[in-house]
Amino acid sequence: MSTPFPFTAVVGMDDLRLALVLNAVSPAVGGVLVRGEKGTAKSTAVRALSALLPELSVVPGCRFSCDPAAPDPGCPDGPHEPGPGAARAARVVELPVGASEDRLVGALDIERALSEGVKAFEPGLLADAHRGVLYVDEVNLLHDHLIDVLLDAAAMGASYVEREGVSVRHAARFLLVGTMNPEEGELRPQLLDRFGLTVEVVASREPETRVEVVRRRLAYDDDPAAFTARWAGEETALRERIATARALLPEVRLGDAALLQIAATCAAFEVDGMRADIVMARTATALAAWAGRADVLAEDVRQAALLALPHRRRRNPFDAPGLDEEKLDDTLEEYQGDDDPEPEGPDDGPDGGGGGGGGLPPQRGPEDSPAPEAPGTPDGPSSDDVPDSTGTERSEAQPQPQQRAGGAGAGEQSAVGATEPFRTKALSVPGLGEGAAGRRSRARTEHGRTTGSRRPEGALTKLHLTATVQAAAPHQRARGRVGAGLVVRKDDLRQATREGREGNLVLFVVDASGSMAARQRMSAVKGAVLSLLLDAYQRRDKVGLITFRGKEAEVALPPTSSVDAAAARLESLPTGGRTPLAAGLLKAHDVLRVERMRDPARRPLLLVVTDGRATGGPDPVALAARAARLHAAQGTASVVVDCESGPVRLGLAGALARDLDGMAITLDELRADRLAGLVRDVQQAGDERRGRAA
């Protein structure tokens, strides 16, 4: 077993370390979501937490980690007789992104269940994580069906396995910790709300700090055991402080004044539901215990808000998480109670490095040489210096309008804002796919309605009971059946085939030429694309963005799961110049060719947003038609969003849709509330045209 990197040896990242420690002090806080760019030691810090968690007392031999003082009455390994417990270290259980549902919740031995009537259950990761930490790296890439299981377990504190009349239930109360890179997509709102706290992590831009990070990492890689031994004293001190704070936690008083500030803050930031209020209250209490105080102060409430609210105030996936700290301070001051206790010492206030409840021990090396000073003070993030948890520094997520000279041609206009997004019509890819689970097009999936059965290829995951019984029934006499049990053999088992929905690759090809440059018109076009992006987010699609203007087309965003990144690129898109429609379609053809090799199962949906005009070069209209027929020959599902406006219409977008063998839809028709019954899939439009041609 590898030696984890010492928690106290992590350089900087005060917000992350504080959030993890608060969860160690009070597991009721509800876990932490760590958002940050790649290569910022998010996973290293989370895995290092395991060495700081207090030991657990468990029932000897229980696979579900029952507490001997209060064993689970429904434990599959129970009932448990009273007796002394066995001590073991708390677990940090990792859930791989590609795990199966059976690996997460556990698996039943279906053959024994049918033939012997016994519940032969093999526990999964939820059982392993009970009373510990369930860690999901790249949690935003987790499949929807696993997210549904996590949501159920987190809400009920138990895991249920129901399959073909066989039922197993066991306790599953765990601390949920996830890490993610926002560039690869956002989380579903339901799962986002299940994380108690959130922090933003960015790499330091200070050379001295980066040097120390590299120095410590190289020393650890050279000799992990020796490096860990050098930090043993700091690890022990931190572990003892966590134990002290845990012991003090029940005595911390959360007064009415602090409760009023918590409620007023949640109301001021318009967070949904009441979970934010509860998490803030628990976090503020843990902060006070961590600082060694018996009363919750206003700075505890402030720090709790900075950790618990940023991810809960988002209204759509394009909003960057964060809080307006000036508004937060005004709210706390307005509801400041007269009975709020004064800080007890210089280290408890915002100027003493308490950050509303203290912080972490000074980062001194084993040789007592001072490490480079991290953002904030050595004792933790100051309440006036919490840069990452607010998300306000993510300026790249809100690009400013800009002028671009490359190939734009004359008459270039700067970027204009988009109109308000709206709910769009359902667009889907024809046929039956086998791509990643999602919510757009029909596909063969592990989840959905049962449509038939087949012999299993590999491990059986979804039993088709009727087909299995039918396969076993003719052989009962030959197998010497006696009694009521059905004699079932492995080759009798049948896998259920199911039909659900898949996510697709939605590739936008957006006309940014001079013909689209009227500011009001381009705002409407951007609003429509933004609406389609929002729809893609909800349907769990990958998205890509190609724009064409001037003399060429460019890939503004390669295919990615980060829909908000596409929205940011769209917002900064200027217009002007000629209309190289053929270049846009050819660029899309190249992108789709590469993506088919990377992920053959994910089917594409091409969305061309244009008025259909083509200019520049010899015979640009014919060239665009030939480029469109390349997509038709590949069988790419295509939709042309017709942006032509005015009393005189040329119908060029409709002609382009025919060359693509797709369908054309106007901006007005795109709205779900404008024209009932337009939910057509792309294949139907092509079939109708082919039928008329025949």
XYZ file of C-alpha atoms in Angstrom:
694
model
C 0.000 0.000 0.000
C 1.439 3.394 -1.014
C 2.268 6.000 1.614
C -0.014 9.052 1.225
C 1.501 12.501 0.978
C 1.378 14.203 4.413
C -1.525 16.605 4.774
C 0.588 19.194 6.598
C 3.192 19.121 3.823
C 0.716 20.463 1.260
C 1.816 23.991 0.332
C -0.784 26.752 0.423
C -4.399 25.892 -0.507
C -5.634 27.225 2.842
C -9.319 27.117 1.878
C -9.107 23.492 0.785
C -7.216 22.371 3.865
C -9.589 24.255 6.158
C -12.695 22.775 4.453
C -11.334 19.241 4.784
C -10.367 19.759 8.421
C -13.820 21.142 9.248
C -15.364 17.978 7.845
C -12.991 15.914 9.985
C -14.097 17.926 13.041
C -17.798 17.689 12.164
C -18.817 15.073 9.553
C -22.324 16.567 9.687
C -21.003 19.471 7.578
C -21.597 17.186 4.619
C -18.395 16.927 2.620
C -16.630 19.237 0.220
C -16.465 19.812 -3.534
C -13.030 20.881 -4.763
C -13.101 22.810 -8.033
C -9.872 23.714 -9.759
C -7.604 23.543 -12.730
C -5.635 20.400 -13.457
C -2.400 19.754 -11.600
C -3.234 21.625 -8.394
C -2.915 18.675 -5.973
C -6.650 18.416 -5.324
C -6.547 14.624 -5.137
C -3.312 14.640 -3.129
C -4.860 16.761 -0.388
C -8.031 14.672 -0.214
C -6.165 11.369 -0.004
C -3.914 12.826 2.702
C -6.996 13.418 4.866
C -7.276 9.711 5.690
C -4.310 9.877 8.096
C -6.041 12.587 10.151
C -9.412 10.943 10.698
C -10.026 9.441 14.158
C -10.193 5.668 14.466
C -13.569 3.917 14.395
C -14.947 1.228 16.682
C -16.694 -1.437 14.583
C -18.437 -4.731 15.235
C -15.839 -7.487 14.678
C -16.442 -9.323 11.420
C -19.176 -6.964 10.193
C -18.627 -6.101 6.533
C -20.752 -2.966 6.935
C -18.779 -1.274 9.743
C -21.602 -1.260 12.269
C -21.012 0.753 15.439
C -21.017 -1.670 18.420
C -22.661 1.029 20.557
C -25.578 1.338 18.114
C -25.524 -1.451 15.497
C -27.767 -1.201 12.471
C -30.830 -3.395 13.212
C -31.204 -4.117 9.487
C -27.569 -4.989 8.837
C -27.287 -7.965 6.435
C -24.556 -9.399 8.692
C -26.703 -8.933 11.818
C -28.259 -9.098 14.234
C -25.202 -8.209 16.301
C -24.835 -9.287 19.889
C -23.630 -6.723 22.452
C -19.885 -6.790 22.932
C -16.655 -4.860 22.602
C -15.771 -3.327 19.259
C -12.626 -3.548 17.203
C -10.731 -0.365 16.379
C -9.702 0.392 12.813
C -8.708 3.448 10.814
C -11.403 5.439 9.024
C -11.495 4.746 5.297
C -11.257 7.031 2.320
C -12.957 4.941 -0.365
C -12.459 6.009 -3.979
C -15.266 5.703 -6.513
C -13.840 5.441 -10.050
C -15.682 7.430 -12.719
C -16.158 4.295 -14.836
C -17.438 2.080 -12.015
C -20.513 -0.058 -12.571
C -23.629 0.229 -10.461
C -22.981 -3.228 -9.008
C -19.527 -2.102 -7.875
C -21.066 0.886 -6.129
C -24.070 -0.671 -4.396
C -22.950 -4.299 -4.268
C -24.003 -7.376 -6.176
C -26.339 -10.278 -5.561
C -25.475 -13.833 -6.554
C -28.529 -14.247 -8.791
C -27.891 -17.944 -9.430
C -27.890 -18.759 -5.698
C -30.853 -16.471 -5.086
C -32.952 -18.349 -7.685
C -31.799 -21.866 -6.898
C -31.321 -21.704 -3.111
C -33.427 -18.694 -2.128
C -30.567 -17.141 -0.139
C -29.446 -13.513 -0.175
C -25.813 -13.980 -1.128
C -24.757 -10.316 -1.188
C -21.318 -8.936 -1.948
C -21.024 -5.406 -0.478
C -20.033 -2.519 -2.726
C -18.238 0.757 -2.256
C -21.140 2.348 -0.371
C -20.772 -0.291 2.328
C -17.006 0.235 2.455
C -17.489 4.006 2.833
C -20.017 3.775 5.684
C -18.802 5.968 8.566
C -15.891 7.117 6.409
C -15.220 9.185 3.283
C -16.426 8.453 -0.239
C -14.076 10.226 -2.621
C -14.951 10.778 -6.285
C -12.207 12.162 -8.488
C -13.569 13.976 -11.562
C -17.032 13.809 -10.041
C -18.474 15.905 -12.868
C -17.730 13.034 -15.272
C -19.670 10.487 -13.217
C -22.473 8.733 -15.114
C -26.035 9.769 -14.363
C -27.136 6.368 -13.046
C -24.331 6.414 -10.467
C -25.253 9.960 -9.478
C -28.837 8.803 -8.900
C -27.592 6.073 -6.559
C -25.385 8.532 -4.674
C -28.270 10.973 -4.277
C -30.522 8.252 -2.859
C -27.881 7.023 -0.431
C -26.958 10.541 0.687
C -30.612 11.449 1.261
C -31.598 8.282 3.160
C -28.313 7.304 4.810
C -28.815 3.786 3.451
C -28.289 1.783 0.292
C -31.064 -0.385 -1.150
C -30.519 -3.184 -3.655
C -33.789 -4.364 -5.191
C -33.523 -6.984 -7.904
C -35.990 -9.638 -9.076
C -37.749 -9.851 -5.725
C -34.537 -10.015 -3.702
C -34.052 -7.042 -1.382
C -30.997 -5.998 0.627
C -30.612 -2.843 2.690
C -27.656 -1.566 4.703
C -26.594 1.704 6.303
C -24.498 4.043 4.128
C -23.659 7.291 5.887
C -20.505 8.790 4.476
C -18.694 12.041 3.914
C -18.891 12.890 0.200
C -15.757 14.519 -1.188
C -15.380 15.257 -4.877
C -12.823 16.948 -7.092
C -13.457 18.353 -10.540
C -12.013 20.495 -13.307
C -14.752 22.958 -14.379
C -13.354 22.946 -17.930
C -14.812 19.442 -18.356
C -18.379 20.300 -17.408
C -20.521 21.092 -14.407
C -22.426 18.953 -11.938
C -26.144 18.343 -11.851
C -27.773 20.790 -9.407
C -29.134 17.971 -7.229
C -25.674 16.509 -6.634
C -24.072 19.931 -6.300
C -26.369 20.729 -3.397
C -25.342 17.514 -1.597
C -21.829 18.828 -1.042
C -21.701 20.785 2.183
C -18.825 23.082 1.199
C -17.039 24.086 -1.961
C -13.619 25.587 -2.590
C -11.819 26.871 -5.656
C -8.179 25.836 -6.086
C -5.702 27.572 -8.374
C -1.962 27.147 -8.666
C 0.119 29.882 -7.062
C 1.733 32.389 -9.390
C 4.468 33.156 -6.855
C 7.794 31.607 -7.970
C 8.909 30.944 -4.372
C 5.775 29.014 -3.586
C 6.009 26.976 -6.779
C 9.649 26.166 -5.984
C 8.655 24.824 -2.574
C 5.872 22.702 -4.119
C 8.345 21.105 -6.530
C 10.963 20.623 -3.809
C 8.561 18.777 -1.518
C 7.116 16.667 -4.298
C 10.536 15.543 -5.494
C 11.579 14.702 -1.932
C 8.425 12.637 -1.479
C 8.902 10.785 -4.773
C 12.513 9.962 -3.908
C 11.664 8.391 -0.545
C 7.981 8.487 0.535
C 8.587 6.802 3.875
C 11.415 9.123 4.901
C 9.529 12.220 3.740
C 6.431 11.167 5.691
C 8.529 10.492 8.785
C 9.936 14.029 8.664
C 6.374 15.397 8.847
C 5.152 12.982 11.522
C 5.278 15.610 14.270
C 3.120 18.092 12.357
C 0.675 15.327 11.427
C 0.365 14.263 15.074
C -0.212 17.839 16.231
C -2.925 18.384 13.659
C -4.556 15.052 14.483
C -4.657 15.977 18.167
C -6.132 19.385 17.425
C -8.890 17.754 15.380
C -9.637 15.390 18.275
C -9.771 18.337 20.697
C -12.141 20.245 18.427
C -14.365 17.181 18.080
C -14.583 16.910 21.853
C -15.472 20.616 22.162
C -18.031 20.587 19.349
C -21.083 19.520 21.469
C -20.442 22.413 23.845
C -20.319 25.159 21.198
C -23.234 27.575 21.522
C -24.910 28.793 18.335
C -26.767 31.862 19.578
C -29.867 33.483 18.166
C -27.833 36.377 16.774
C -25.643 34.006 14.737
C -28.674 32.033 13.580
C -30.333 35.243 12.411
C -27.216 36.186 10.458
C -27.155 32.761 8.838
C -30.804 32.921 7.823
C -30.490 36.518 6.589
C -27.402 35.660 4.513
C -29.083 32.690 2.826
C -32.160 34.787 2.111
C -30.086 37.690 0.758
C -28.313 35.417 -1.725
C -31.577 33.684 -2.682
C -30.311 30.140 -2.279
C -32.842 27.381 -2.866
C -34.231 25.321 -0.004
C -33.073 25.173 3.605
C -30.011 22.944 3.296
C -27.734 25.970 2.965
C -28.916 27.354 6.316
C -28.289 24.026 8.038
C -24.855 23.563 6.463
C -23.855 27.109 7.378
C -24.918 26.545 10.982
C -22.914 23.326 11.230
C -19.898 24.884 9.533
C -19.895 27.951 11.789
C -20.117 25.677 14.834
C -17.202 23.586 13.562
C -15.181 26.746 12.930
C -15.712 27.874 16.509
C -14.688 24.456 17.842
C -11.631 24.460 15.601
C -10.638 27.843 17.062
C -11.133 26.483 20.595
C -14.142 28.670 21.384
C -17.508 27.820 22.883
C -19.407 30.575 21.058
C -20.026 31.194 17.357
C -18.875 34.655 16.263
C -19.835 36.776 13.276
C -16.562 35.922 11.531
C -17.457 32.235 11.854
C -20.697 32.956 10.024
C -18.825 34.929 7.354
C -16.307 32.150 6.729
C -19.106 29.574 6.702
C -20.937 31.580 4.030
C -17.817 31.768 1.851
C -17.491 27.990 2.006
C -21.138 26.868 1.926
C -22.920 29.269 -0.449
C -20.936 29.831 -3.672
C -22.131 26.639 -5.379
C -25.705 27.077 -4.149
C -26.440 30.490 -5.600
C -25.977 29.488 -9.246
C -29.100 29.936 -11.330
C -27.858 28.240 -14.510
C -24.734 26.348 -15.596
C -23.246 29.501 -17.133
C -23.055 31.350 -13.816
C -19.624 31.313 -12.216
C -19.837 30.269 -8.566
C -18.983 32.986 -6.093
C -20.304 35.519 -3.623
C -20.412 39.285 -3.579
C -18.355 39.830 -0.427
C -19.457 43.438 -0.063
C -23.073 42.310 -0.037
C -22.175 39.576 2.461
C -20.527 42.076 4.809
C -23.484 44.459 4.540
C -25.912 41.652 5.402
C -23.878 40.505 8.395
C -23.565 44.069 9.668
C -27.280 44.728 9.261
C -28.182 41.680 11.329
C -25.388 42.020 13.871
C -26.837 41.176 17.288
C -26.040 43.123 20.447
C -25.379 39.906 22.342
C -22.706 38.681 19.913
C -19.670 37.771 22.014
C -16.395 39.571 21.437
C -13.360 37.702 20.117
C -11.443 36.082 22.930
C -7.938 36.568 21.603
C -5.853 38.093 18.868
C -5.836 34.858 16.842
C -9.612 34.574 16.697
C -10.444 37.702 14.753
C -10.159 38.402 11.063
C -6.834 40.197 11.508
C -5.327 37.372 13.500
C -5.534 34.759 10.811
C -8.568 33.074 12.291
C -10.657 33.495 9.200
C -13.717 32.986 11.330
C -12.454 30.045 13.270
C -8.747 29.574 13.135
C -6.939 27.705 10.445
C -4.174 25.177 10.073
C -0.866 24.868 11.929
C 2.025 26.892 10.511
C 3.624 25.150 7.565
C 7.092 24.616 9.012
C 9.336 21.960 7.676
C 10.833 19.312 9.951
C 14.055 21.328 10.069
C 12.080 24.369 11.284
C 12.866 26.256 8.118
C 9.932 28.465 7.206
C 8.042 27.445 4.127
C 7.008 30.116 1.646
C 4.095 31.985 3.057
C 0.823 30.808 1.543
C -2.029 33.172 0.686
C -3.448 34.376 3.970
C -1.669 33.839 7.248
C 0.009 30.631 8.468
C -2.933 29.884 10.701
C -5.412 29.751 7.866
C -7.276 31.983 5.462
C -8.128 35.427 6.742
C -11.726 36.470 6.516
C -10.567 39.342 4.313
C -8.402 37.109 2.104
C -10.320 34.099 0.833
C -9.568 34.282 -2.877
C -10.546 30.857 -4.105
C -13.731 29.912 -2.315
C -15.624 32.840 -3.780
C -14.766 32.173 -7.403
C -14.586 35.901 -8.101
C -11.163 35.601 -9.699
C -12.427 33.434 -12.542
C -12.210 36.283 -14.987
C -11.582 33.907 -17.861
C -15.115 32.566 -17.420
C -16.463 36.026 -18.231
C -14.460 37.207 -21.230
C -14.782 40.820 -22.256
C -15.825 41.930 -25.715
C -12.817 42.343 -27.917
C -11.744 43.302 -31.402
C -9.994 40.682 -33.492
C -8.128 41.582 -36.638
C -7.193 38.184 -38.044
C -9.136 37.549 -41.237
C -12.163 39.546 -40.200
C -12.263 41.818 -43.145
C -13.790 45.264 -43.192
C -16.750 46.249 -41.091
C -15.917 44.099 -38.063
C -18.123 44.725 -35.035
C -17.289 43.971 -31.434
C -19.137 41.312 -29.507
C -22.749 41.901 -28.490
C -24.616 40.312 -25.618
C -27.126 37.510 -25.993
C -30.835 37.761 -25.361
C -32.359 35.766 -22.532
C -32.222 31.991 -23.125
C -35.445 30.048 -23.578
C -36.599 26.432 -23.561
C -35.974 24.859 -26.957
C -37.686 22.163 -28.948
C -36.393 18.630 -28.549
C -33.903 17.691 -31.256
C -32.529 14.177 -31.450
C -30.382 11.894 -33.567
C -32.296 9.189 -35.463
C -31.985 5.475 -34.907
C -30.800 3.564 -31.858
C -27.350 4.372 -30.514
C -25.027 2.825 -27.948
C -23.282 5.938 -26.625
C -22.756 7.289 -23.128
C -25.851 7.605 -20.982
C -27.635 10.920 -21.393
C -31.031 12.388 -22.168
C -31.205 13.196 -25.851
C -31.464 10.285 -28.312
C -32.694 6.695 -28.093
C -29.991 4.172 -27.248
C -29.279 0.718 -25.846
C -28.278 1.370 -22.249
C -27.859 -0.389 -18.924
C -30.838 1.551 -17.602
C -34.261 2.172 -19.070
C -37.215 0.087 -20.168
C -36.624 -3.594 -20.868
C -37.022 -4.452 -24.555
C -35.733 -8.052 -24.715
C -33.035 -10.440 -23.562
C -29.749 -11.970 -24.705
C -27.022 -14.226 -23.429
C -24.689 -12.228 -21.182
C -21.299 -11.207 -22.520
C -19.087 -11.208 -19.452
C -20.576 -10.577 -16.000
C -24.358 -10.550 -15.693
C -25.573 -7.085 -14.668
C -29.316 -7.002 -15.373
C -31.153 -10.309 -15.140
C -34.141 -10.943 -17.396
C -36.030 -13.212 -14.994
C -38.701 -14.511 -17.382
C -36.196 -15.389 -20.100
C -33.955 -17.107 -17.536
C -36.799 -19.254 -16.210
C -37.858 -20.122 -19.754
C -34.298 -21.200 -20.577
C -33.991 -23.368 -17.433
C -37.500 -24.911 -17.343
C -37.137 -27.558 -20.127
C -34.097 -29.104 -18.398
C -35.440 -29.619 -14.892
C -36.112 -33.374 -15.248
C -32.735 -34.018 -16.873
C -31.041 -32.121 -14.053
C -32.719 -34.274 -11.443
C -34.760 -31.545 -9.837
C -36.343 -32.405 -6.497
C -38.357 -30.096 -4.297
C -39.585 -26.608 -5.074
C -36.285 -25.014 -6.087
C -35.515 -24.351 -9.733
C -32.240 -25.869 -10.909
C -30.510 -22.978 -12.666
C -27.156 -23.142 -14.378
C -24.968 -20.370 -15.617
C -25.835 -20.895 -19.268
C -29.543 -20.390 -18.425
C -29.003 -16.796 -17.300
C -30.223 -14.101 -19.650
C -29.188 -10.474 -19.717
C -31.975 -7.918 -20.081
C -31.588 -5.545 -23.012
C -32.816 -2.081 -22.227
C -33.540 1.102 -24.091
C -32.908 4.515 -22.622
C -31.325 7.767 -23.736
C -27.794 8.722 -24.695
C -25.847 11.946 -24.774
C -24.604 13.137 -28.143
C -21.882 15.366 -29.512
C -23.640 18.600 -30.440
C -21.381 20.549 -32.793
C -22.395 24.166 -33.376
C -21.348 25.860 -36.602
C -22.169 29.548 -36.135
C -22.183 32.187 -38.874
C -20.400 35.298 -37.514
C -20.102 37.106 -40.842
C -21.247 40.565 -41.837
C -24.634 39.279 -42.988
C -25.326 38.365 -39.349
C -23.785 41.523 -37.929
C -26.884 43.582 -37.206
C -26.611 43.970 -33.445
C -30.213 43.130 -32.613
C -30.136 40.141 -34.931
C -26.859 38.791 -33.583
C -28.147 39.139 -30.026
C -31.126 36.976 -30.955
C -28.831 34.419 -32.623
C -26.574 34.256 -29.563
C -29.633 33.880 -27.356
C -30.776 30.940 -29.466
C -27.354 29.254 -29.339
C -27.185 29.888 -25.591
C -30.588 28.223 -25.254
C -29.385 25.210 -27.234
C -26.273 25.051 -25.041
C -28.449 25.032 -21.942
C -30.480 22.221 -23.487
C -27.236 20.330 -24.214
C -26.164 20.743 -20.583
C -29.443 19.324 -19.334
C -29.234 16.398 -21.758
C -25.607 15.572 -20.788
C -24.136 16.185 -24.246
C -20.631 17.061 -25.298
C -20.503 20.314 -27.250
C -18.154 21.947 -29.716
C -18.210 25.388 -31.328
C -17.025 26.384 -34.816
C -17.382 29.921 -36.139
C -16.832 31.229 -39.647
C -16.302 34.793 -40.822
C -13.959 36.751 -43.068
C -11.852 34.259 -45.008
C -11.837 31.205 -42.773
C -13.474 29.089 -40.108
C -11.993 28.317 -36.709
C -12.649 25.867 -33.909
C -13.599 28.252 -31.114
C -14.013 25.331 -28.708
C -13.003 21.705 -29.360
C -15.611 19.126 -28.288
C -15.859 19.170 -24.511
C -18.269 18.461 -21.673
C -17.888 22.045 -20.433
C -20.990 23.754 -21.741
C -20.220 26.922 -19.793
C -16.886 27.182 -21.645
C -18.827 27.183 -24.916
C -21.122 29.895 -23.563
C -18.109 32.008 -22.611
C -16.607 31.693 -26.106
C -19.948 32.581 -27.646
C -20.269 35.694 -25.493
C -16.955 37.097 -26.765
C -17.675 36.327 -30.424
C -17.378 39.402 -32.705
C -18.934 39.587 -36.157
C -18.092 41.019 -39.556
C -16.558 40.213 -42.907
C -17.551 37.777 -45.602
C -19.421 34.476 -45.220
C -17.174 31.429 -45.825
C -19.971 28.921 -45.268
C -18.112 26.115 -47.046
C -15.096 26.623 -44.774
C -17.315 26.268 -41.701
C -18.862 23.037 -42.960
C -15.481 21.578 -43.977
C -14.023 22.433 -40.586
C -16.981 20.671 -38.951
C -16.350 17.639 -41.168
C -12.736 17.473 -39.971
C -13.727 17.811 -36.299
C -16.356 15.076 -36.573
C -13.921 12.758 -38.360
C -11.471 13.025 -35.476
C -14.210 12.613 -32.862
C -15.516 9.458 -34.555
C -12.088 7.902 -34.092
C -11.852 9.043 -30.471
C -15.340 7.994 -29.414
C -17.098 5.899 -32.074
C -20.149 5.257 -29.895
C -21.049 8.931 -29.388
C -23.200 10.031 -32.289
C -23.004 13.648 -33.532
C -25.714 16.236 -34.079
C -24.639 19.107 -36.340
C -26.349 22.442 -35.649
C -25.639 25.068 -38.314
C -26.747 28.546 -37.259
C -26.854 30.744 -40.363
C -29.031 32.629 -42.814
C -27.690 30.361 -45.559
C -25.750 33.001 -47.463
C -22.266 32.228 -48.796
C -19.787 34.769 -50.159
C -16.120 34.893 -51.054
C -14.248 32.926 -53.710
C -15.549 31.481 -56.988
C -19.101 30.095 -56.799
C -19.310 30.012 -52.951
C -22.886 28.679 -52.936
C -21.981 25.585 -54.985
C -18.904 25.027 -52.830
C -21.041 25.160 -49.667
C -23.502 22.694 -51.197
C -20.702 20.221 -51.932
C -19.377 20.577 -48.368
C -22.876 19.950 -47.027
C -23.228 16.779 -49.091
C -20.067 15.428 -47.419
C -21.954 15.445 -44.120
C -24.990 13.838 -45.752
C -22.790 11.054 -47.135
C -21.485 10.354 -43.626
C -25.058 10.116 -42.324
C -24.519 12.999 -39.881
C -27.755 14.178 -38.310
C -28.056 17.885 -39.102
C -30.277 20.822 -38.227
C -30.056 24.266 -39.820
C -31.289 27.076 -37.582
C -32.506 29.614 -40.149
C -31.582 33.122 -38.988
C -32.899 34.943 -42.068
C -35.179 37.831 -41.196
C -37.017 40.637 -42.934
C -39.900 40.744 -45.403
C -37.850 39.351 -48.315
C -36.441 35.868 -47.689
C -34.244 33.919 -50.090
C -34.756 30.487 -48.523
C -31.040 29.702 -48.668
C -31.036 28.006 -45.244
C -33.714 25.595 -46.434
C -31.617 24.698 -49.488
C -28.615 24.114 -47.213
C -30.703 21.788 -45.026
C -31.673 19.758 -48.111
C -28.006 19.398 -49.091
C -27.226 18.268 -45.540
C -30.152 15.822 -45.701
C -31.318 17.413 -42.471
C -34.053 19.748 -41.373
C -34.415 23.517 -41.197
C -36.019 25.345 -38.316
C -36.467 29.077 -37.799
C -35.561 30.938 -34.646
C -39.243 31.282 -33.791
C -39.890 27.580 -34.326
C -36.969 26.728 -32.076
C -38.886 27.930 -29.038
C -40.715 25.147 -27.227
C -43.598 27.471 -26.343
C -44.234 28.780 -29.862
C -45.366 25.861 -31.991
C -46.801 22.728 -30.419
C -46.032 19.367 -31.900
C -42.786 20.239 -33.674
C -40.793 17.628 -31.755
C -39.414 15.964 -34.880
C -36.235 14.042 -35.149
C -33.768 14.685 -37.897
C -34.332 11.402 -39.699
C -38.019 12.062 -40.255
C -37.286 15.223 -42.224
C -34.800 13.364 -44.435
C -37.216 10.466 -44.962
C -39.980 12.798 -46.080
C -37.748 14.463 -48.664
C -36.481 11.134 -49.975
C -40.070 9.905 -50.224
C -41.102 12.920 -52.278
C -38.079 12.496 -54.551
C -38.990 8.866 -55.182
